[in-house]
Coordinates of C-alpha atoms in Angstrom, one line a residue:
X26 CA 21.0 -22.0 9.4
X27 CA 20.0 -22.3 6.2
X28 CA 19.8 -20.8 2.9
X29 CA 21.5 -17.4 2.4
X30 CA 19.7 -14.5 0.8
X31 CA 21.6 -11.8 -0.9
X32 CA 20.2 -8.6 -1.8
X33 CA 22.9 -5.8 -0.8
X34 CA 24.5 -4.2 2.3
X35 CA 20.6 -2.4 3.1
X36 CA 19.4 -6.3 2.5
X37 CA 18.2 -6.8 6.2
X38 CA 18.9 -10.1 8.1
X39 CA 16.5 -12.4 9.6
X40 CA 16.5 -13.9 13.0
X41 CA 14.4 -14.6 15.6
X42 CA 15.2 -11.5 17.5
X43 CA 12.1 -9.3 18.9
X44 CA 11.2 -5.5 18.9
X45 CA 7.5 -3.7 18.4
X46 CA 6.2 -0.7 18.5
X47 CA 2.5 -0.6 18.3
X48 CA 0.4 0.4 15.6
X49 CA -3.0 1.2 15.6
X50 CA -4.7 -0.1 12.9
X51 CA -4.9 -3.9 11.4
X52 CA -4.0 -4.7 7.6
X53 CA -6.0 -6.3 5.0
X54 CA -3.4 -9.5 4.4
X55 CA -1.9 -10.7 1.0
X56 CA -2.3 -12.5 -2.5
X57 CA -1.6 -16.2 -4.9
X58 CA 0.7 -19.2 -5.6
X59 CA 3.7 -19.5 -8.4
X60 CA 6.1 -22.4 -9.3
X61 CA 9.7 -21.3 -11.3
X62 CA 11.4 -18.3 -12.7
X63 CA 15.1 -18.1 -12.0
X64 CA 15.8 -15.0 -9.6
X65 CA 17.8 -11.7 -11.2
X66 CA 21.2 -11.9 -9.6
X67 CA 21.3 -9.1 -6.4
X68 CA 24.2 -5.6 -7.4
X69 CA 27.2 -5.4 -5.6
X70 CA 26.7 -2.1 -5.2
X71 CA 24.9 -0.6 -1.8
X72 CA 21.5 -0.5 -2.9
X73 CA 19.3 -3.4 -4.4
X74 CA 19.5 -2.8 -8.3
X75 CA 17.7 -5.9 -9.3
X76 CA 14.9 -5.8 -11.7
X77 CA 11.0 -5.7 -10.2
X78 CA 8.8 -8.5 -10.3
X79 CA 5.7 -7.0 -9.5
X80 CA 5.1 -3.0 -8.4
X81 CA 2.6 -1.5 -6.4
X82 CA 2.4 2.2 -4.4
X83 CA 1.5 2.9 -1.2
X84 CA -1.8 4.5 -1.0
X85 CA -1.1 6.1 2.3
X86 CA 1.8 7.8 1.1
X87 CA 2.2 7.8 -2.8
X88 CA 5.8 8.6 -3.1
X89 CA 6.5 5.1 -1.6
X90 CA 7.2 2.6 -4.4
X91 CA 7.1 -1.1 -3.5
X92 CA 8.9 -3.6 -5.7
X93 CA 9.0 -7.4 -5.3
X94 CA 12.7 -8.6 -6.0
X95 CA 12.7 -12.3 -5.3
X96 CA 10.9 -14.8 -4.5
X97 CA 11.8 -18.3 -4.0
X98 CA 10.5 -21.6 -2.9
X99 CA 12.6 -23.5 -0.3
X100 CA 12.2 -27.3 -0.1
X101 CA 9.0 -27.5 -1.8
X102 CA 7.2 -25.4 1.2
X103 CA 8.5 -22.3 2.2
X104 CA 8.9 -18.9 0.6
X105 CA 11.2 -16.1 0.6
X106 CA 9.9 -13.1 -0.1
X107 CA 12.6 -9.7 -0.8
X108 CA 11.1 -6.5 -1.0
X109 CA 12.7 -3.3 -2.3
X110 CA 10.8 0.0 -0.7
X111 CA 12.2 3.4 -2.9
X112 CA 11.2 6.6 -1.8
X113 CA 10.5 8.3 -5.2
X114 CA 9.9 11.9 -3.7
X115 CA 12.8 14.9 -4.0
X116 CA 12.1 16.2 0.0
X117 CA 11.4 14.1 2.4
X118 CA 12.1 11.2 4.3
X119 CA 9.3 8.6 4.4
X120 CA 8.6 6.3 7.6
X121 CA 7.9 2.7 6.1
X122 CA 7.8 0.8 9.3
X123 CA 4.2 1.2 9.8
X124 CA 3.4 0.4 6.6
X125 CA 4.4 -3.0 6.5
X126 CA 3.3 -3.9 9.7
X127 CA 0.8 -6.8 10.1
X128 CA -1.2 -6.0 13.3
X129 CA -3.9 -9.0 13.3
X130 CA -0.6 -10.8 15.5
X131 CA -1.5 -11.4 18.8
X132 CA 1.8 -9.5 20.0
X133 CA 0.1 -6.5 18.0
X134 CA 1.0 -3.5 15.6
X135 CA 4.6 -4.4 14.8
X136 CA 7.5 -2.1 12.9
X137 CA 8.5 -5.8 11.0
X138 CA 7.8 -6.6 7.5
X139 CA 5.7 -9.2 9.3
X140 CA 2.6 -7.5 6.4
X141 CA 4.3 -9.4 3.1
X142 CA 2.1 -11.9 2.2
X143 CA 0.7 -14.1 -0.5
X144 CA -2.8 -15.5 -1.7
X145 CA -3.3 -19.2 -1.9
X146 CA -6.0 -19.0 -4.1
X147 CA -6.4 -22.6 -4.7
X148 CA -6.8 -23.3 -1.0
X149 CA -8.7 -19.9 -0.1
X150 CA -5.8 -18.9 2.6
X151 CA -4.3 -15.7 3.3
X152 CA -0.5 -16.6 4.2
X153 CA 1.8 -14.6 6.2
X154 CA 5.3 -14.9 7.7
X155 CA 6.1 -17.3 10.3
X156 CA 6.2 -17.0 13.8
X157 CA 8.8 -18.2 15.8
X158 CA 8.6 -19.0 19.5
X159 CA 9.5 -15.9 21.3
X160 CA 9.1 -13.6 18.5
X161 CA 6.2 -11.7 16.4
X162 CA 7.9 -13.1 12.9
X163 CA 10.4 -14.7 10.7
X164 CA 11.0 -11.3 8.7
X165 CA 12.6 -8.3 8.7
X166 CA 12.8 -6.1 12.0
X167 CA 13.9 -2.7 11.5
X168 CA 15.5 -2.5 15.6
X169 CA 17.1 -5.7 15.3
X170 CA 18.5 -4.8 11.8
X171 CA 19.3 -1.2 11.9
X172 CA 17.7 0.0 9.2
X173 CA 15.8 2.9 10.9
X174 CA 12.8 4.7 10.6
X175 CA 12.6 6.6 7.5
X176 CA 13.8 6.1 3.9
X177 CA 15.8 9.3 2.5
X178 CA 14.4 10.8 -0.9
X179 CA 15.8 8.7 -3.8
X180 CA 17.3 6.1 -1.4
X181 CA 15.9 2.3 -1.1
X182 CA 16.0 -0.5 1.7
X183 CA 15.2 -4.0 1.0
X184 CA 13.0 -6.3 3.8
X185 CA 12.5 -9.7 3.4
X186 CA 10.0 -12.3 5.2
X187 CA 9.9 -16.2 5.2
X188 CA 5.9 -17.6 5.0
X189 CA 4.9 -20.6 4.0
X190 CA 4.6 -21.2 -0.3
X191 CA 1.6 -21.8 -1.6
X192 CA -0.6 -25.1 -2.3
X193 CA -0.4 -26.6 -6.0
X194 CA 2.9 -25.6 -6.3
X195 CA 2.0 -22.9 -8.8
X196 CA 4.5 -20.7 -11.1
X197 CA 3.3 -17.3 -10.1
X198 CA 1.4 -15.7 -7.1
X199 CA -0.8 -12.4 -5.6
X200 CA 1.7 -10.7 -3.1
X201 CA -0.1 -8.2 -1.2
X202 CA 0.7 -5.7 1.5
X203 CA -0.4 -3.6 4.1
X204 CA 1.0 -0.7 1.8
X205 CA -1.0 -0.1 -1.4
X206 CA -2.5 -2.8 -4.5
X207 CA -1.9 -6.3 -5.0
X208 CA 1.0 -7.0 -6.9
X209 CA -0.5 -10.0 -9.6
X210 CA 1.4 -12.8 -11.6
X211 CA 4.6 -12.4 -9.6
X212 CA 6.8 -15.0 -10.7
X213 CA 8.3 -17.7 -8.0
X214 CA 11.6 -19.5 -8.5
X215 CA 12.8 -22.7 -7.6
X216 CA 16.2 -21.3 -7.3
X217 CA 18.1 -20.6 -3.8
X218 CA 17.0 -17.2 -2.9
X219 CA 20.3 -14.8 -4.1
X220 CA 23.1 -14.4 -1.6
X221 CA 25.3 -12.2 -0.4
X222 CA 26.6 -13.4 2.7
X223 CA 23.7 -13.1 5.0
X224 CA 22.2 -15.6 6.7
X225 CA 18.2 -16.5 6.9
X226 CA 17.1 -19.2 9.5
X227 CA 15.6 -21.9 8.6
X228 CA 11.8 -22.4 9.4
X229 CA 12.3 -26.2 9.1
X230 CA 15.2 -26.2 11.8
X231 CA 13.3 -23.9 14.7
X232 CA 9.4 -24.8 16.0
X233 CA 7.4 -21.7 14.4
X234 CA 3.8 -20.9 14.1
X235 CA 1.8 -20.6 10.7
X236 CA -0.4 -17.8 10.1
X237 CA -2.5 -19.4 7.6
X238 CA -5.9 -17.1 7.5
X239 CA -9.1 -18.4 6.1
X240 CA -10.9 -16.5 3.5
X241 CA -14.2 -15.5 3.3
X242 CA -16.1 -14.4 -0.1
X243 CA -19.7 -13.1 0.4
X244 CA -22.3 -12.1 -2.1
X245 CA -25.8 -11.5 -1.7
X246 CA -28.9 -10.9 -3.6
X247 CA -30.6 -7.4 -4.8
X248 CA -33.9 -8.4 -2.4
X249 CA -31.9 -8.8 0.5
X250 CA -33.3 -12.3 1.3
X251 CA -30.0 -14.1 1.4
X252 CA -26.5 -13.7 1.3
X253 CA -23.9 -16.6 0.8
X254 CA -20.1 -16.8 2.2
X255 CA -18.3 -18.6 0.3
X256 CA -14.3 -19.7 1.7
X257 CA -13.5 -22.2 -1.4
X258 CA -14.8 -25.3 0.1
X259 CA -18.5 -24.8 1.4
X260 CA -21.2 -22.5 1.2
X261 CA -22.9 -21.1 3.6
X262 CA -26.0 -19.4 2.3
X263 CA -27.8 -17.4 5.0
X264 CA -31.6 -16.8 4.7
X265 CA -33.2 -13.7 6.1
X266 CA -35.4 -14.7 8.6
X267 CA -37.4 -11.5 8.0
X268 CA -38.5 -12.9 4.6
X269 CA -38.5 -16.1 5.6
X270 CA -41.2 -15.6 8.6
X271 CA -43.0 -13.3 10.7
X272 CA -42.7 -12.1 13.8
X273 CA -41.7 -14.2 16.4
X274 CA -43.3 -17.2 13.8
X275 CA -41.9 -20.2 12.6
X276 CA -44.3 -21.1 10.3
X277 CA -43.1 -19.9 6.7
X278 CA -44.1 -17.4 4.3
X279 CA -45.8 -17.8 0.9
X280 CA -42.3 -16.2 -0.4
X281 CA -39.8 -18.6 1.5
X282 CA -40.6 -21.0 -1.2
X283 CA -38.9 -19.1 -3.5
X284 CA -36.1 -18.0 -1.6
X285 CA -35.5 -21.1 -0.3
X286 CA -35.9 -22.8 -4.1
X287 CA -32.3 -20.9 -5.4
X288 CA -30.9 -23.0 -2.0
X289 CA -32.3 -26.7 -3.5
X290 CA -30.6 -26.2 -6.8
X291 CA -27.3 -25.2 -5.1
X292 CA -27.8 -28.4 -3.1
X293 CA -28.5 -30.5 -5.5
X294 CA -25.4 -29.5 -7.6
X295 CA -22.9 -30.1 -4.7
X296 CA -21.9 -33.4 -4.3
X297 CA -21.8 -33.5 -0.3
X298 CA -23.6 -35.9 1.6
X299 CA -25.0 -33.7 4.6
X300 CA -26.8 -30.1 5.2
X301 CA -26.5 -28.3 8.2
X302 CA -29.4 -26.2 8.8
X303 CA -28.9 -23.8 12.4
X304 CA -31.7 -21.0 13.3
X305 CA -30.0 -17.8 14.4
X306 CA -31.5 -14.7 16.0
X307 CA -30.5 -11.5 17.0
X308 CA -29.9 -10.0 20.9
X309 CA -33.3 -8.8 21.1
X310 CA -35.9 -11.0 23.5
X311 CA -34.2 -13.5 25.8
X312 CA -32.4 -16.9 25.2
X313 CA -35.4 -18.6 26.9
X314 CA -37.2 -17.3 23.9
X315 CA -35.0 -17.5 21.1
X316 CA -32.9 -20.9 21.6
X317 CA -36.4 -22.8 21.0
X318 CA -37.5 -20.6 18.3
X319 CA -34.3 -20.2 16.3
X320 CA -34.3 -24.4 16.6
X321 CA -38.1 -24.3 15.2
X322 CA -37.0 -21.8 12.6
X323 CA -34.7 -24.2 11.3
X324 CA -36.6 -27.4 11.6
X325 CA -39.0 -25.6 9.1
X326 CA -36.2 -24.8 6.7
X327 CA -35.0 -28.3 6.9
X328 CA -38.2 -30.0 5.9
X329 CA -38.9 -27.1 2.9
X330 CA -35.4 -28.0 1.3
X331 CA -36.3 -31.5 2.1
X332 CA -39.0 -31.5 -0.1
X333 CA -37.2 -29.4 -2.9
X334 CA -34.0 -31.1 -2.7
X335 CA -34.1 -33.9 -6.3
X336 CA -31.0 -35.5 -5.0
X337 CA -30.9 -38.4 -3.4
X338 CA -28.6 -39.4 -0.5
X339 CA -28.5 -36.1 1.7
X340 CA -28.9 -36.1 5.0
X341 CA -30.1 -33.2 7.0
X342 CA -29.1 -31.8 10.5
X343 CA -31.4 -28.7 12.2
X344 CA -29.9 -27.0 15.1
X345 CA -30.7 -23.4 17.0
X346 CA -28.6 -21.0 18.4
X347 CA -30.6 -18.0 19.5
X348 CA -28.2 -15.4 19.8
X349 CA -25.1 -17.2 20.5
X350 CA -23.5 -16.5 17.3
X351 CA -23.6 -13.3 15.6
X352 CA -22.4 -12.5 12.2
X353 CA -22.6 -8.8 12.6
X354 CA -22.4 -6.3 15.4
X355 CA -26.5 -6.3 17.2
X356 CA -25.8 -2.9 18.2
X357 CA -27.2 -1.3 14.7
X358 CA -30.5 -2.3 13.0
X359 CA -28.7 -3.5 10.1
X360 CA -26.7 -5.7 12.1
X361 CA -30.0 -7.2 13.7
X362 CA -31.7 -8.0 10.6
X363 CA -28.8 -9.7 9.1
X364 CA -28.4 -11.6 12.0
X365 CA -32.0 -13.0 11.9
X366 CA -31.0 -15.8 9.7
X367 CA -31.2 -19.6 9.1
X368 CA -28.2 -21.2 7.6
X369 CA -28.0 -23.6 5.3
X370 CA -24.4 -24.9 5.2
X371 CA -22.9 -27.7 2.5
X372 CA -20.2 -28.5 0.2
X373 CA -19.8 -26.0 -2.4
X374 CA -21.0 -26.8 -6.0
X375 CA -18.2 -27.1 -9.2
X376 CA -17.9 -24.5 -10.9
X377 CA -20.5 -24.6 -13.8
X378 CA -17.4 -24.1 -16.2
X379 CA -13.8 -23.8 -15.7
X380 CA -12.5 -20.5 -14.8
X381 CA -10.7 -18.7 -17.0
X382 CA -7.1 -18.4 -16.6
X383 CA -5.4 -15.2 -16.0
X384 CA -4.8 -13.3 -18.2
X385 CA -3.7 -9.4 -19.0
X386 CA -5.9 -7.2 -17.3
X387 CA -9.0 -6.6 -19.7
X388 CA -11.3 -3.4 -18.9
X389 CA -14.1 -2.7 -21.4
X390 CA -16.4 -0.2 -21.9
X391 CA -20.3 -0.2 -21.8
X392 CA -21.8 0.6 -24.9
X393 CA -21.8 4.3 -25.6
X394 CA -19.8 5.1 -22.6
X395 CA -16.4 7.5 -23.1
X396 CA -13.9 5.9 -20.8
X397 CA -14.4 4.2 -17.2
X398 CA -14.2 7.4 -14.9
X399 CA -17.0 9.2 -12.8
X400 CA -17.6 12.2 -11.1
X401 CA -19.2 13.0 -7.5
X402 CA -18.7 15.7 -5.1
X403 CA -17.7 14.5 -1.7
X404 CA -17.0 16.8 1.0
X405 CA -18.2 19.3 -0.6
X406 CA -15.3 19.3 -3.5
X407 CA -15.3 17.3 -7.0
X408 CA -14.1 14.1 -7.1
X409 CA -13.3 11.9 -9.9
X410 CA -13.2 7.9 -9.5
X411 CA -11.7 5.6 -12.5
X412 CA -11.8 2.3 -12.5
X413 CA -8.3 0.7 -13.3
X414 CA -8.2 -2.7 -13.2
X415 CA -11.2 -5.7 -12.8
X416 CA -8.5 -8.7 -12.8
X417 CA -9.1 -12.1 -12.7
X418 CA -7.5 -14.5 -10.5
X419 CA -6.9 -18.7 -10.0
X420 CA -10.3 -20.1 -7.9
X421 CA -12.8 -17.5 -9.1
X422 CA -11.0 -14.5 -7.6
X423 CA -10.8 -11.2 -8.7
X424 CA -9.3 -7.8 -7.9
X425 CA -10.7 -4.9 -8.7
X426 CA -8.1 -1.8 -8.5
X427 CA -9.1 2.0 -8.7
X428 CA -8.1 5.4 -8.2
X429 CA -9.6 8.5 -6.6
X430 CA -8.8 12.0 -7.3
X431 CA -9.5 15.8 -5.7
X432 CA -10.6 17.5 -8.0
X433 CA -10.8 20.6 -6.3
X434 CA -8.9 23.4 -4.6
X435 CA -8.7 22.4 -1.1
X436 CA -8.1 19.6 1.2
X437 CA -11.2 17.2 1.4
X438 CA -12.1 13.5 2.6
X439 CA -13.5 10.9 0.9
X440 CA -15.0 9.3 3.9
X441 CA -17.9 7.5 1.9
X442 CA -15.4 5.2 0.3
X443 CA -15.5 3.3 3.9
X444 CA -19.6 4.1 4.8
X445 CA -20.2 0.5 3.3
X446 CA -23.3 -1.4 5.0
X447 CA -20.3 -4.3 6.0
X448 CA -18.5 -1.9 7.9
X449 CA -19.9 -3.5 11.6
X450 CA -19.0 -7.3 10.0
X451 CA -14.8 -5.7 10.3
X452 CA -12.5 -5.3 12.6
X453 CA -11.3 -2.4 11.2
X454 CA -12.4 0.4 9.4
X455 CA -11.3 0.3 5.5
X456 CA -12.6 1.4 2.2
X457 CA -15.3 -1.9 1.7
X458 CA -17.8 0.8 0.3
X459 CA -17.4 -1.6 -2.9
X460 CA -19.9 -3.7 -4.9
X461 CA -20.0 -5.7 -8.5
X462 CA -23.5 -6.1 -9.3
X463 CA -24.6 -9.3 -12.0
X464 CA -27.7 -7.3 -13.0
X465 CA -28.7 -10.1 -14.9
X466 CA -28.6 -12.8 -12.1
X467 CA -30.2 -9.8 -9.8
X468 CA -26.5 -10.4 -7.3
X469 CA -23.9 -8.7 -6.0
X470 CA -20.4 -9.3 -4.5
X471 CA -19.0 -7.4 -1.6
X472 CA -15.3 -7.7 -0.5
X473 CA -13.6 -10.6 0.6
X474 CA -13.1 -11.2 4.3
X475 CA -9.8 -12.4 6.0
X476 CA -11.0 -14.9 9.1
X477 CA -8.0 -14.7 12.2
X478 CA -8.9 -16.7 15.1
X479 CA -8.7 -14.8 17.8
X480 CA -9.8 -15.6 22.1
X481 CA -12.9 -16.5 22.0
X482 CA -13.9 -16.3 18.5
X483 CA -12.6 -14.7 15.2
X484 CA -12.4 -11.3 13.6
X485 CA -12.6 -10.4 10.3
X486 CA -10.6 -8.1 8.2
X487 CA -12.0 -6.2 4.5
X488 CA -10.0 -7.6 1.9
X489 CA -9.3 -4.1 1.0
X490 CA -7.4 -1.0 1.2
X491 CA -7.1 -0.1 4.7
X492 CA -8.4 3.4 6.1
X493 CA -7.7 3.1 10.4
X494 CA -5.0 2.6 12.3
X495 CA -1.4 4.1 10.8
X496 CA -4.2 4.7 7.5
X497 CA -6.2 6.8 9.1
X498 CA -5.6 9.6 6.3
X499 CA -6.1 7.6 3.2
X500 CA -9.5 9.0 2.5
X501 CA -7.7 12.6 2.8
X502 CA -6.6 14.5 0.0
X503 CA -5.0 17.3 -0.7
X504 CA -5.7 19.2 -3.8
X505 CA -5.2 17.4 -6.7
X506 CA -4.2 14.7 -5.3
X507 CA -4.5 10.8 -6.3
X508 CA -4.6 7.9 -4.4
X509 CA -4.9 3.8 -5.3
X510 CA -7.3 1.4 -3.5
X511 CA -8.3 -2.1 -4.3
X512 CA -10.8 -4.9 -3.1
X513 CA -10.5 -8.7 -3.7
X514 CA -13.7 -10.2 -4.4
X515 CA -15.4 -13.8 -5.3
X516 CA -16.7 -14.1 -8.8
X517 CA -17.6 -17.2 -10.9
X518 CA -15.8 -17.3 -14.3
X519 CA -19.6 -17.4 -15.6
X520 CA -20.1 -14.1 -15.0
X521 CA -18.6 -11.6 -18.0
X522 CA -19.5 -8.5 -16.9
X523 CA -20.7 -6.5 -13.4
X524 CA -21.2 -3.3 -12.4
X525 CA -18.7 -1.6 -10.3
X526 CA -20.4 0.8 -7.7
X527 CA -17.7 2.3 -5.1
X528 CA -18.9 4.9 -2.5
X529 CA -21.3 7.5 -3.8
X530 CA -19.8 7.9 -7.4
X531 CA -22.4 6.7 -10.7
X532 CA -21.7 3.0 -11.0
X533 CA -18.9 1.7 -13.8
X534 CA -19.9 -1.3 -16.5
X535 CA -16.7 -3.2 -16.7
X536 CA -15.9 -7.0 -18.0
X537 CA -13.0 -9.0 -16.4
X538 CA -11.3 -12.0 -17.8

C-alpha cells in the first residue's frame, strides 16, 4: 500500500474491489494541470470540514453541491483527487451515485466516482481514474465502501479517485465531472494527500489501465466549406467536397481555389514535413464507385495545395477511402454532406501569439447592451439565458458557463439546448446546441469532443453538459427554476471577442481573457 488519505470517518477507502450498477447515459469527461499548494488539514470530526478548492453544482439536481478538497501529486505522476458532495436542500435525500459515474468504461454505467477527472490541457487529454485489472476503477465504490445511495439533507460524503497527474507539472488544473461546471484553477499539492488512517493503493505497485482520452476541438467556417479538428498537435482541415466539386466530378471548381487557398497558408505556417491528403465520400453509390473517385478527389487537392504551398520541403501523400470512414452518422443529409470531404491533415501551426494566461473570469458587454441575458420562449413558456462565464484556459481552451431559467408558470423543456447540427457526430445526446462566432474572421467554434477508443473504432463524447442517460431531465424545468451548463471549446488567444449563440435564444457579445 501506499500513501494514506485522510478526510474523515465518511472519507471512503479505495481498493480494487468491484460493484456496478448500470447507468444509462455517458459523461462528458474532465479539466487541467497544477503543481503545489499545501492541502488544508482533514476535521476530526465525522464529516469533511476542510476548506473548498474549487465548487461547482450539479445541473441535474441543483441542491447537490460539489467541492474539491484535495488534491495531490504522488511521485511526480499520479493524482489524488477528494471530493466533498453536500446536499444543501432541507427535504430530501439526494442519490449521487449516478452522478459521478463515468460510463464511456467498457464495464459500463458504474455507481463509482470513476467520473472525477482532470484536463491536461497542455497535452489535449481528458484524464480519468485508473483501472485496475479486475475492476472498473481506482476510486471510490459506494457497495464496496458502504456509503449508500442517497445523501441526507444537510449531510456530506467525501469520494475520492486516483488518475494520472497531468503533463508539465503545472500548479493548478480543470477538474470536471459528470455532475455540473468545470471547477477552474484548482490548486495541486505536492504534499501527501491528508490522512486519517485509511489506506489508498498504490497505482505504481498493481498493473492498471490508463484512461487517457484524446481531445478533439472543431471549428468551421460561416460558408460551410470546411471545418478543421483540431486535438493540440495536428490539424485536420476537412474540405466540403460539395464546394469543392460537382457531382460525381473530380475536376475542381472555380471556388476550390479559394477555399483551398486558407489551407496553403495554414501549411505553410506549420513546420511539419508531410501532408496527408485522403478523399472521403458518403454511403450513397457503391465502393466500386467511390474508392477510385474519393482517391481522384484527393489527387486533385493534392496538386492545387501543391501549387499554393510557398514552402519548401513538404511532401505530399493522396489516398481514398470511399466510404470507409465516416465522421458523422450517413443516415441524415447533414451527415452525408459533411462526410463528402477531402482532408488535408498536418502539424498544427504556433500559435500566432502566446496565449494569454488565465486569468479571473472577464465577461464584457457589447456596446449599448444592458447586461449579458436573453430571452426566448421555448416550449411554449419564457425563458431567460445569461451568459456567466467565457474563461480562458492553458493551450487555447476555453469554457464558456451559462445558466437557463423558466420563466414561466409551469413545467417546460428546453430541448433546443441539445437540437445542435453535431448531435449525430455524439454518442450521446447533450446540450452541444452551442457556438462562438469570430464574425470578423467569418468562423465559428463548436464544442470540444472527447475521443474513447472503442471495438472497432471510436466514439465521441460533447465536451458539455450532459442531457441522456441518468440526465435525461436536465433540459426540464419546473417553474422558476434555474439550471447551469457549460461547453469547453478551442479558441486562439488572437481572438478577443465572439459571439455566444446557445439554442434558440438572441446571440450574446462576450470577450474572454
Amino acid at each position: 500500500m501506499w500513501h494514506r488519505i485522510g478526510a474523515l470517518s465518511l472519507v471512503v477507502l479505495m481498493s480494487v474491489g468491484c460493484g456496478a450498477l448500470p447507468r444509462e447515459q455517458d459523461s462528458p469527461p474532465s479539466p487541467p494541470p497544477t503543481t503545489a499548494a499545501p492541502s488544508p488539514a482533514a476535521p476530526t470530526g465525522k464529516e469533511d470540514a476542510r476548506p473548498a478548492l474549487g465548487t461547482t453544482r450539479s445541473t441535474l439536481t441543483p441542491a447537490l453541491q460539489v467541492d474539491v478538497v484535495g488534491l495531490n501529486r504522488v511521485a511526480g505522476k499520479h493524482l489524488v483527487a477528494q471530493v466533498r458532495l453536500t446536499n444543501t436542500g432541507t427535504e430530501k435525500e439526494l442519490p449521487w451515485t449516478g452522478e459521478l459515474g463515468d460510463s464511456t468504461r467498457p464495464l459500463g454505467r458504474i455507481l463509482w466516482a470513476s467520473g472525477i477527472g482532470v484536463l491536461d490541457a497542455e497535452a489535449r487529454r481528458w484524464l480519468l481514474p485508473y483501472k485496475p485489472e479486475g475492476s472498473p476503477c481506482l476510486c471510490t465504490d459506494q457497495d464496496r465502501d458502504g456509503l449508500g445511495y442517497f445523501i441526507e439533507p444537510g449531510r456530506s460524503i467525501t469520494v475520492y479517485a486516483v488518475l494520472p497527474a497531468p503533463s508539465g507539472n503545472p500548479a493548478s488544473t480543470t477538474v470536471v465531472t459528470p455532475v455540473g461546471p468545470p471547477m477552474l484553477d484548482v490548486p495541486i499539492s505536492d504534499d501527501p494527500p491528508v490522512t486519517d488512517g485509511l489506506d489508498i493503493p498504490d497505482p505504481g505497485a498493481q498493473p492498471v489501465t490508463t484512461l487517457s482520452h484524446r481531445l478533439l476541438l472543431p471549428s468551421e467556417s460561416l460558408d460551410r466549406s470546411e471545418e478543421t479538428a483540431d486535438d493540440g498537435k495536428d490539424l485536420q482541415v476537412s474540405l466540403s467536397s460539395d464546394v469543392l466539386f460537382a457531382v460525381d466530378k473530380a475536376d475542381l471548381t472555380g471556388k476550390a481555389r479559394t477555399v483551398l487557398a486558407r489551407t496553403a497558408k495554414l501549411i505553410d505556417a506549420s513546420t511539419g514535413p508531410s501532408v496527408t491528403v485522403s478523399g472521403h465520400a458518403d454511403s450513397s453509390g457503391t465502393d466500386a464507385i467511390n474508392e477510385p473517385l474519393s482517391k481522384r478527389r484527393a489527387q486533385a487537392v493534392q496538386r492545387a495545395l501543391s501549387g499554393l504551398v510557398t514552402r519548401d520541403g513538404v511532401r505530399f501523400k493522396a489516398e481514398g477511402y470511399g466510404s470507409r470512414k465516416p465522421l458523422y452518422s450517413n443516415d441524415e443529409e447533414e451527415g452525408r454532406r459533411r462526410n463528402r470531404r477531402v482532408t488535408v491533415a498536418f502539424v498544427k501551426p504556433a500559435p500566432a501569439q502566446e496565449p494569454a494566461a488565465p486569468s479571473d473570469p472577464v465577461i464584457t458587454m457589447a456596446p449599448g447592451q444592458d447586461d449579458l441575458k436573453a430571452s426566448a420562449k421555448l416550449d411554449g413558456k419564457p425563458f431567460t439565458l445569461e451568459v456567466t462565464g467565457l474563461r480562458r484556459l492553458p493551450g487555447d481552451l476555453a469554457v464558456l458557463t451559462y445558466r437557463v431559467t423558466n420563466d414561466g408558470d409551469a413545467e417546460a423543456w428546453a430541448h433546443e439546448l441539445g437540437h445542435s447540427t453535431e448531435w449525430m457526430s455524439y454518442k450521446y445526446q447533450a446540450a452541444s446546441n452551442l457556438r462562438l462566432t469570430d464574425t470578423d474572421a467569418r468562423r465559428q467554434y463548436l464544442p470540444g469532443r472527447v475521443l474513447v477508443d472503442a471495438d472497432g473504432g471510436t466514439d465521441a463524447y460533447c465536451a458539455c453538459s450532459e442531457t441522456s442517460g441518468v440526465r435525461l431531465s436536465a433540459p426540464k424545468f419546473g417553474p422558476g427554476e434555474t439550471k447551469e451548463f457549460w461547453g469547453l471549446f478551442g479558441l486562439p488567444a488572437a481572438v478577443p471577442s465572439v459571439s455566444a449563440k446557445i439554442a434558440t435564444w438572441p446571440a450574446i457579445q462576450v470577450s474572454a481573457r
